[in-house]
């Protein structure tokens, strides 16, 4: 943490790959005999798709989901034997790259299927595909009319394709009482009954916690592996994965009343101590979390005060013993005692956004087996 690279970067993001692996193992055990894939889109929720996926591959994960083709191509170079699934379909012109890299595209429309059939015919070999049936998200996925056409002529519309799975995606799984989840389960089952038999996949992280009915043959957890709470209605059953440490730039002793930061929103009455350190909203720390939450310095609580600046944050360090306060020291902003979910709550957002916006300026240190 005190390497030249860490000093140049200022802030340090610690990513615990063993915790990611333990989270995957916990979910895999919960859903067995269903297969537990790993959703590593958006660069593994901001934590680094290649190191995360490699650690999970070594732990036994075999199927990985990314969003876009480019992410699939990059992951293919790191994991030559993995089953890599690209969620964003088969846009015209991408068929060659998908096939050449051995990627499994998710067909979200009949147009996707048509392009993939044409590619299979041109190559003269079957191509794998996952069909995405929309059961109520109304975002992407085969619509009801498209499902009707597919169910009426599966042999024709799937000619030259091997269906690796039928999938759907839950819209409200993190709200346990929302009837939408059970309704989607019913629609998914009804759709499966009309289609050629293939493995099925419905659940994201939260869906997995709704019980066996939701597991089918393959589950697709993302946030749970990366340490976010997949069950917001109860304590987080997953292990925390990230710790974020900001470098102290200045320790300032306050004797008289004064305000701190932009817009002078916070007033320190004095006597007290204000610490400025080098994390800001440009590093993904939510501006909306200004003046909220409690950081830690050497284990002592230090409430966040004032506005979040672009690359600076301030805490009230009055309760921290002076011997622990020095320039170049650390303020711990996210860690086991202040979760990603907590920071998200304080910033009026969700853990997914906090994780995926973790800045590119952090010096990243991967802990655990790589
Ligand atoms: C289709 C699909 N499956 C699975 C996931 C993983 O979701 P979560 O991170 O909630 O587990 C996502 C992420 O949004 C997704 O889009």
Short mmCIF file of C-alpha atoms and ligand atoms in Angstrom, two decimals:
data_model
loop_
_atom_site.label_atom_id
_atom_site.label_comp_id
_atom_site.label_asym_id
_atom_site.label_seq_id
_atom_site.Cartn_x
_atom_site.Cartn_y
_atom_site.Cartn_z
CA UNK A 1 0.00 0.00 0.00
CA UNK A 2 2.98 2.25 0.29
CA UNK A 3 4.45 1.30 -3.08
CA UNK A 4 5.55 4.08 -5.45
CA UNK A 5 2.45 3.37 -7.58
CA UNK A 6 0.17 3.75 -4.54
CA UNK A 7 1.89 7.03 -3.66
CA UNK A 8 1.48 8.35 -7.20
CA UNK A 9 -2.21 7.42 -7.29
CA UNK A 10 -2.95 8.71 -3.79
CA UNK A 11 -5.91 6.48 -3.01
CA UNK A 12 -5.96 2.72 -2.75
CA UNK A 13 -8.74 0.27 -3.55
CA UNK A 14 -8.27 -3.17 -2.01
CA UNK A 15 -10.17 -5.95 -3.78
CA UNK A 16 -10.40 -9.24 -1.93
CA UNK A 17 -10.54 -12.01 -4.54
CA UNK A 18 -10.82 -14.68 -1.85
CA UNK A 19 -14.02 -12.99 -0.66
CA UNK A 20 -15.36 -13.03 -4.24
CA UNK A 21 -14.57 -16.74 -4.44
CA UNK A 22 -16.19 -17.43 -1.07
CA UNK A 23 -19.29 -15.55 -2.17
CA UNK A 24 -19.47 -17.61 -5.37
CA UNK A 25 -19.00 -20.84 -3.42
CA UNK A 26 -21.77 -19.87 -0.98
CA UNK A 27 -24.20 -19.18 -3.82
CA UNK A 28 -23.11 -22.31 -5.72
CA UNK A 29 -23.76 -24.44 -2.62
CA UNK A 30 -27.17 -22.82 -2.15
CA UNK A 31 -28.32 -23.57 -5.71
CA UNK A 32 -26.68 -26.97 -6.32
CA UNK A 33 -27.31 -29.02 -8.41
CA UNK A 34 -28.11 -25.97 -10.55
CA UNK A 35 -25.03 -24.36 -12.08
CA UNK A 36 -23.82 -21.07 -10.63
CA UNK A 37 -22.53 -18.74 -13.33
CA UNK A 38 -20.83 -15.40 -12.65
CA UNK A 39 -22.05 -12.10 -14.05
CA UNK A 40 -18.92 -10.03 -14.61
CA UNK A 41 -20.31 -7.29 -16.81
CA UNK A 42 -19.21 -3.66 -16.43
CA UNK A 43 -15.67 -4.91 -15.72
CA UNK A 44 -16.93 -7.18 -12.94
CA UNK A 45 -19.00 -4.41 -11.35
CA UNK A 46 -15.98 -2.14 -11.47
CA UNK A 47 -13.62 -4.58 -9.75
CA UNK A 48 -11.77 -5.93 -12.81
CA UNK A 49 -13.32 -8.61 -15.01
CA UNK A 50 -10.09 -10.44 -15.78
CA UNK A 51 -8.78 -10.92 -12.21
CA UNK A 52 -12.27 -11.61 -10.85
CA UNK A 53 -13.19 -14.12 -13.57
CA UNK A 54 -9.80 -15.85 -13.39
CA UNK A 55 -10.17 -16.31 -9.62
CA UNK A 56 -13.69 -17.68 -10.10
CA UNK A 57 -12.58 -19.99 -12.92
CA UNK A 58 -9.96 -21.47 -10.61
CA UNK A 59 -12.68 -21.93 -7.96
CA UNK A 60 -14.81 -23.89 -10.45
CA UNK A 61 -17.05 -21.35 -12.17
CA UNK A 62 -17.47 -22.27 -15.83
CA UNK A 63 -20.00 -19.80 -17.26
CA UNK A 64 -19.51 -16.03 -17.29
CA UNK A 65 -21.88 -13.32 -18.48
CA UNK A 66 -20.70 -10.00 -19.92
CA UNK A 67 -22.77 -7.26 -21.53
CA UNK A 68 -20.97 -6.27 -24.70
CA UNK A 69 -18.95 -8.13 -27.32
CA UNK A 70 -15.74 -6.21 -26.56
CA UNK A 71 -15.82 -7.42 -22.93
CA UNK A 72 -16.32 -10.97 -24.19
CA UNK A 73 -13.34 -10.74 -26.52
CA UNK A 74 -11.12 -9.44 -23.71
CA UNK A 75 -12.26 -12.16 -21.33
CA UNK A 76 -11.74 -14.83 -23.97
CA UNK A 77 -8.05 -13.97 -24.06
CA UNK A 78 -7.85 -14.59 -20.30
CA UNK A 79 -10.12 -17.65 -20.15
CA UNK A 80 -9.73 -19.71 -23.32
CA UNK A 81 -11.94 -22.56 -22.14
CA UNK A 82 -14.75 -20.75 -20.31
CA UNK A 83 -18.36 -20.54 -21.48
CA UNK A 84 -18.64 -16.81 -22.18
CA UNK A 85 -22.09 -15.35 -22.74
CA UNK A 86 -22.70 -11.92 -24.27
CA UNK A 87 -25.97 -10.42 -23.09
CA UNK A 88 -26.34 -7.64 -25.64
CA UNK A 89 -27.46 -9.79 -28.52
CA UNK A 90 -26.19 -10.04 -32.05
CA UNK A 91 -26.11 -6.56 -33.59
CA UNK A 92 -25.54 -6.67 -37.37
CA UNK A 93 -21.86 -6.86 -38.13
CA UNK A 94 -20.84 -8.56 -34.89
CA UNK A 95 -21.60 -12.14 -35.97
CA UNK A 96 -18.02 -12.82 -37.10
CA UNK A 97 -16.39 -11.62 -33.87
CA UNK A 98 -18.89 -13.56 -31.77
CA UNK A 99 -18.28 -16.78 -33.68
CA UNK A 100 -14.50 -16.36 -34.02
CA UNK A 101 -14.13 -15.86 -30.27
CA UNK A 102 -16.36 -18.78 -29.38
CA UNK A 103 -18.80 -16.49 -27.55
CA UNK A 104 -22.41 -17.47 -26.84
CA UNK A 105 -24.70 -14.58 -27.68
CA UNK A 106 -28.03 -14.01 -26.01
CA UNK A 107 -30.71 -13.57 -28.67
CA UNK A 108 -33.02 -10.82 -27.48
CA UNK A 109 -35.05 -10.47 -30.70
CA UNK A 110 -36.06 -12.57 -33.67
CA UNK A 111 -33.70 -10.34 -35.66
CA UNK A 112 -30.83 -11.58 -33.47
CA UNK A 113 -31.87 -15.17 -34.21
CA UNK A 114 -32.09 -14.46 -37.95
CA UNK A 115 -28.57 -13.01 -38.08
CA UNK A 116 -27.16 -15.88 -36.03
CA UNK A 117 -28.92 -18.48 -38.25
CA UNK A 118 -27.41 -16.84 -41.30
CA UNK A 119 -23.97 -16.97 -39.71
CA UNK A 120 -24.40 -20.66 -38.85
CA UNK A 121 -25.43 -21.37 -42.43
CA UNK A 122 -22.47 -19.41 -43.80
CA UNK A 123 -20.03 -21.27 -41.54
CA UNK A 124 -21.72 -24.62 -42.18
CA UNK A 125 -21.69 -25.53 -38.49
CA UNK A 126 -24.14 -25.16 -35.60
CA UNK A 127 -23.76 -22.11 -33.37
CA UNK A 128 -24.71 -21.88 -29.68
CA UNK A 129 -27.27 -19.37 -28.48
CA UNK A 130 -29.21 -18.43 -25.35
CA UNK A 131 -32.75 -17.20 -25.96
CA UNK A 132 -33.95 -14.35 -23.76
CA UNK A 133 -37.69 -14.40 -23.11
CA UNK A 134 -39.11 -11.18 -21.70
CA UNK A 135 -41.47 -12.05 -18.85
CA UNK A 136 -42.18 -8.54 -17.62
CA UNK A 137 -39.03 -6.46 -17.50
CA UNK A 138 -40.02 -4.87 -20.82
CA UNK A 139 -36.46 -3.80 -21.48
CA UNK A 140 -34.91 -6.27 -23.91
CA UNK A 141 -35.81 -9.88 -24.69
CA UNK A 142 -38.28 -11.67 -26.95
CA UNK A 143 -41.68 -9.98 -26.73
CA UNK A 144 -44.94 -11.93 -26.49
CA UNK A 145 -45.59 -11.76 -30.25
CA UNK A 146 -42.04 -12.91 -30.99
CA UNK A 147 -42.45 -15.80 -28.55
CA UNK A 148 -45.64 -16.80 -30.38
CA UNK A 149 -43.78 -16.90 -33.69
CA UNK A 150 -40.88 -18.85 -32.18
CA UNK A 151 -43.21 -21.35 -30.51
CA UNK A 152 -45.04 -21.82 -33.82
CA UNK A 153 -41.89 -22.63 -35.79
CA UNK A 154 -38.96 -23.53 -33.54
CA UNK A 155 -37.35 -25.81 -36.12
CA UNK A 156 -37.28 -23.01 -38.67
CA UNK A 157 -36.32 -20.10 -36.44
CA UNK A 158 -33.64 -22.09 -34.60
CA UNK A 159 -32.24 -23.84 -37.69
CA UNK A 160 -28.50 -24.36 -37.30
CA UNK A 161 -28.53 -23.15 -33.68
CA UNK A 162 -28.05 -25.11 -30.46
CA UNK A 163 -30.03 -23.55 -27.65
CA UNK A 164 -27.78 -23.63 -24.59
CA UNK A 165 -30.47 -22.11 -22.41
CA UNK A 166 -33.69 -20.14 -22.29
CA UNK A 167 -33.35 -17.24 -19.91
CA UNK A 168 -35.42 -14.43 -18.46
CA UNK A 169 -34.67 -11.65 -15.98
CA UNK A 170 -36.54 -10.63 -12.83
CA UNK A 171 -37.55 -6.99 -12.41
CA UNK A 172 -38.37 -6.81 -8.69
CA UNK A 173 -36.54 -9.67 -6.98
CA UNK A 174 -34.98 -7.39 -4.35
CA UNK A 175 -38.45 -6.46 -3.09
CA UNK A 176 -39.61 -9.70 -1.44
CA UNK A 177 -43.29 -8.82 -1.30
CA UNK A 178 -43.66 -7.65 -4.87
CA UNK A 179 -46.08 -10.00 -6.69
CA UNK A 180 -44.25 -9.29 -9.97
CA UNK A 181 -41.60 -11.88 -9.12
CA UNK A 182 -44.02 -14.79 -8.82
CA UNK A 183 -45.88 -13.56 -11.90
CA UNK A 184 -42.65 -13.61 -13.90
CA UNK A 185 -41.92 -17.14 -12.65
CA UNK A 186 -45.33 -18.24 -13.93
CA UNK A 187 -44.80 -16.59 -17.32
CA UNK A 188 -41.33 -18.10 -17.62
CA UNK A 189 -42.66 -21.60 -16.93
CA UNK A 190 -45.45 -21.10 -19.44
CA UNK A 191 -42.96 -19.97 -22.08
CA UNK A 192 -40.64 -22.90 -21.43
CA UNK A 193 -43.54 -25.29 -21.94
CA UNK A 194 -44.00 -23.90 -25.48
CA UNK A 195 -40.34 -24.09 -26.52
CA UNK A 196 -37.92 -26.92 -27.32
CA UNK A 197 -36.42 -28.37 -24.14
CA UNK A 198 -33.21 -26.68 -22.99
CA UNK A 199 -31.68 -25.66 -19.66
CA UNK A 200 -33.38 -22.65 -18.08
CA UNK A 201 -32.07 -19.61 -16.21
CA UNK A 202 -34.13 -17.00 -14.39
CA UNK A 203 -32.44 -15.64 -11.30
CA UNK A 204 -30.01 -12.85 -10.59
CA UNK A 205 -28.56 -12.55 -7.06
CA UNK A 206 -31.79 -11.55 -5.33
CA UNK A 207 -33.88 -14.08 -7.26
CA UNK A 208 -31.70 -16.89 -5.92
CA UNK A 209 -32.85 -16.06 -2.39
CA UNK A 210 -36.50 -16.60 -3.33
CA UNK A 211 -35.98 -20.35 -3.11
CA UNK A 212 -35.56 -23.46 -5.23
CA UNK A 213 -38.40 -22.65 -7.63
CA UNK A 214 -36.29 -19.83 -8.96
CA UNK A 215 -33.06 -21.76 -9.51
CA UNK A 216 -33.88 -23.85 -12.59
CA UNK A 217 -30.62 -25.09 -14.21
CA UNK A 218 -28.40 -22.01 -14.14
CA UNK A 219 -28.33 -18.92 -11.92
CA UNK A 220 -26.71 -15.59 -12.81
CA UNK A 221 -25.51 -13.76 -9.68
CA UNK A 222 -23.58 -10.53 -10.06
CA UNK A 223 -23.86 -8.16 -7.10
CA UNK A 224 -23.78 -10.98 -4.53
CA UNK A 225 -20.37 -12.15 -5.77
CA UNK A 226 -19.03 -8.62 -5.60
CA UNK A 227 -20.13 -8.15 -1.98
CA UNK A 228 -23.33 -6.12 -2.38
CA UNK A 229 -26.40 -7.18 -0.42
CA UNK A 230 -28.63 -9.39 -2.60
CA UNK A 231 -31.28 -9.40 0.15
CA UNK A 232 -31.88 -5.73 1.03
CA UNK A 233 -34.76 -6.84 3.25
CA UNK A 234 -32.26 -8.41 5.68
CA UNK A 235 -28.58 -8.34 6.65
CA UNK A 236 -26.06 -8.96 3.92
CA UNK A 237 -25.22 -12.69 3.81
CA UNK A 238 -22.23 -12.03 1.53
CA UNK A 239 -18.66 -11.18 2.45
CA UNK A 240 -17.46 -7.63 1.83
CA UNK A 241 -15.06 -7.46 -1.10
CA UNK A 242 -13.74 -3.90 -1.31
CA UNK A 243 -11.97 -1.51 1.02
CA UNK A 244 -11.38 2.04 -0.11
CA UNK A 245 -8.67 4.16 1.47
CA UNK A 246 -8.05 7.84 0.83
CA UNK A 247 -4.72 9.51 1.48
CA UNK A 248 -4.69 12.28 4.09
CA UNK A 249 -3.43 15.51 2.53
CA UNK A 250 -3.86 17.85 5.48
CA UNK A 251 -4.69 17.79 9.17
CA UNK A 252 -6.14 21.09 10.31
CA UNK A 253 -6.77 22.12 13.90
CA UNK A 254 -9.73 24.43 14.33
CA UNK A 255 -9.88 26.79 17.29
CA UNK A 256 -12.58 29.24 16.21
CA UNK A 257 -15.91 28.61 14.46
CA UNK A 258 -15.56 28.25 10.68
CA UNK A 259 -17.23 26.60 7.73
CA UNK A 260 -15.86 23.72 5.66
CA UNK A 261 -16.00 23.20 1.90
CA UNK A 262 -18.08 24.43 -1.03
CA UNK A 263 -21.25 26.28 -0.23
CA UNK A 264 -20.10 26.50 3.41
CA UNK A 265 -22.65 23.85 4.34
CA UNK A 266 -20.84 22.58 7.42
CA UNK A 267 -19.87 24.67 10.43
CA UNK A 268 -17.19 23.52 12.85
CA UNK A 269 -17.51 25.24 16.19
CA UNK A 270 -13.99 24.39 17.38
CA UNK A 271 -11.91 23.32 19.00
CA UNK A 272 -11.59 20.30 16.74
CA UNK A 273 -9.74 18.68 13.88
CA UNK A 274 -10.63 18.59 10.18
CA UNK A 275 -8.88 16.20 7.82
CA UNK A 276 -8.84 16.70 4.05
CA UNK A 277 -8.13 13.67 1.88
CA UNK A 278 -7.97 12.80 -1.76
CA UNK A 279 -11.26 11.13 -2.77
CA UNK A 280 -14.01 12.97 -4.60
CA UNK A 281 -16.99 12.54 -6.84
CA UNK A 282 -14.64 12.12 -9.81
CA UNK A 283 -13.56 8.93 -8.06
CA UNK A 284 -17.13 7.71 -7.84
CA UNK A 285 -17.83 8.91 -4.31
CA UNK A 286 -21.44 10.13 -4.54
CA UNK A 287 -21.80 13.91 -4.34
CA UNK A 288 -25.25 13.30 -2.85
CA UNK A 289 -23.53 11.66 0.14
CA UNK A 290 -22.09 15.06 1.13
CA UNK A 291 -22.11 15.45 4.90
CA UNK A 292 -23.36 11.90 5.43
CA UNK A 293 -21.89 8.79 6.98
CA UNK A 294 -18.85 8.03 9.06
CA UNK A 295 -15.38 7.16 7.76
CA UNK A 296 -12.61 5.63 9.89
CA UNK A 297 -9.06 6.70 10.67
CA UNK A 298 -7.01 3.95 12.30
CA UNK A 299 -10.30 2.44 13.43
CA UNK A 300 -11.63 5.66 14.99
CA UNK A 301 -14.87 7.15 13.64
CA UNK A 302 -14.54 10.33 11.58
CA UNK A 303 -17.88 11.74 10.30
CA UNK A 304 -17.91 13.00 6.72
CA UNK A 305 -18.50 16.76 6.72
CA UNK A 306 -19.09 19.39 4.05
CA UNK A 307 -19.64 18.98 0.33
CA UNK A 308 -17.94 16.21 -1.62
CA UNK A 309 -15.57 17.98 -4.03
CA UNK A 310 -14.29 16.64 -7.36
CA UNK A 311 -11.22 15.06 -5.80
CA UNK A 312 -11.40 15.93 -2.12
CA UNK A 313 -13.42 14.96 0.90
CA UNK A 314 -13.36 16.21 4.50
CA UNK A 315 -13.99 14.42 7.77
CA UNK A 316 -14.28 15.62 11.33
CA UNK A 317 -11.37 13.87 13.03
CA UNK A 318 -11.86 15.46 16.45
CA UNK A 319 -12.44 12.04 18.05
CA UNK A 320 -9.27 10.54 16.58
CA UNK A 321 -6.25 10.57 18.92
CA UNK A 322 -3.70 13.05 17.52
CA UNK A 323 -0.96 10.43 17.26
CA UNK A 324 -3.03 8.73 14.50
CA UNK A 325 -3.41 11.88 12.44
CA UNK A 326 -0.68 12.69 9.96
CA UNK A 327 -0.27 13.69 6.33
CA UNK A 328 0.10 10.59 4.19
CA UNK A 329 -2.06 8.53 6.56
CA UNK A 330 -5.31 6.84 5.53
CA UNK A 331 -8.99 7.52 5.82
CA UNK A 332 -11.01 4.37 5.31
CA UNK A 333 -14.14 5.28 3.40
CA UNK A 334 -15.56 1.85 2.51
CA UNK A 335 -14.76 -1.27 4.47
CA UNK A 336 -16.26 -4.03 6.55
CA UNK A 337 -17.81 -1.52 8.98
CA UNK A 338 -19.17 0.82 6.26
CA UNK A 339 -20.51 -1.24 3.41
CA UNK A 340 -20.94 -0.34 -0.22
CA UNK A 341 -24.69 -0.59 0.42
CA UNK A 342 -24.38 1.93 3.27
CA UNK A 343 -22.51 4.45 1.10
CA UNK A 344 -25.11 3.91 -1.61
CA UNK A 345 -27.92 4.58 0.85
CA UNK A 346 -26.22 7.77 2.00
CA UNK A 347 -25.73 8.82 -1.63
CA UNK A 348 -29.32 8.09 -2.63
CA UNK A 349 -28.23 5.38 -5.03
CA UNK A 350 -27.66 1.62 -5.20
CA UNK A 351 -24.63 -0.53 -4.46
CA UNK A 352 -24.37 -1.41 -8.17
CA UNK A 353 -23.79 2.23 -9.05
CA UNK A 354 -21.28 2.82 -6.26
CA UNK A 355 -19.25 -0.24 -7.33
CA UNK A 356 -19.34 0.35 -11.08
CA UNK A 357 -18.31 3.99 -10.63
CA UNK A 358 -15.27 3.22 -8.51
CA UNK A 359 -12.75 5.47 -10.14
CA UNK A 360 -9.95 4.67 -12.52
CA UNK A 361 -7.61 6.80 -10.38
CA UNK A 362 -7.40 4.35 -7.51
CA UNK A 363 -4.32 2.23 -7.14
CA UNK A 364 -5.86 -1.24 -7.16
CA UNK A 365 -4.49 -3.97 -4.97
CA UNK A 366 -5.84 -7.49 -5.42
CA UNK A 367 -5.75 -9.59 -2.27
CA UNK A 368 -6.01 -13.38 -2.23
CA UNK A 369 -5.13 -15.97 -4.83
CA UNK A 370 -4.97 -14.65 -8.39
C1 LIG B 1 -29.62 -10.43 -17.52
C2 LIG B 1 -28.92 -10.27 -16.21
N1 LIG B 1 -28.71 -11.35 -15.45
C3 LIG B 1 -28.10 -11.26 -14.25
C4 LIG B 1 -27.66 -10.04 -13.77
C5 LIG B 1 -27.01 -9.98 -12.41
O1 LIG B 1 -27.81 -9.24 -11.54
P1 LIG B 1 -27.40 -9.04 -10.01
O2 LIG B 1 -26.18 -8.20 -10.02
O3 LIG B 1 -28.58 -8.38 -9.41
O4 LIG B 1 -27.12 -10.39 -9.47
C6 LIG B 1 -27.88 -8.89 -14.53
C7 LIG B 1 -27.44 -7.58 -14.01
O5 LIG B 1 -28.09 -6.60 -14.04
C8 LIG B 1 -28.52 -9.01 -15.78
O6 LIG B 1 -28.74 -7.93 -16.54
#
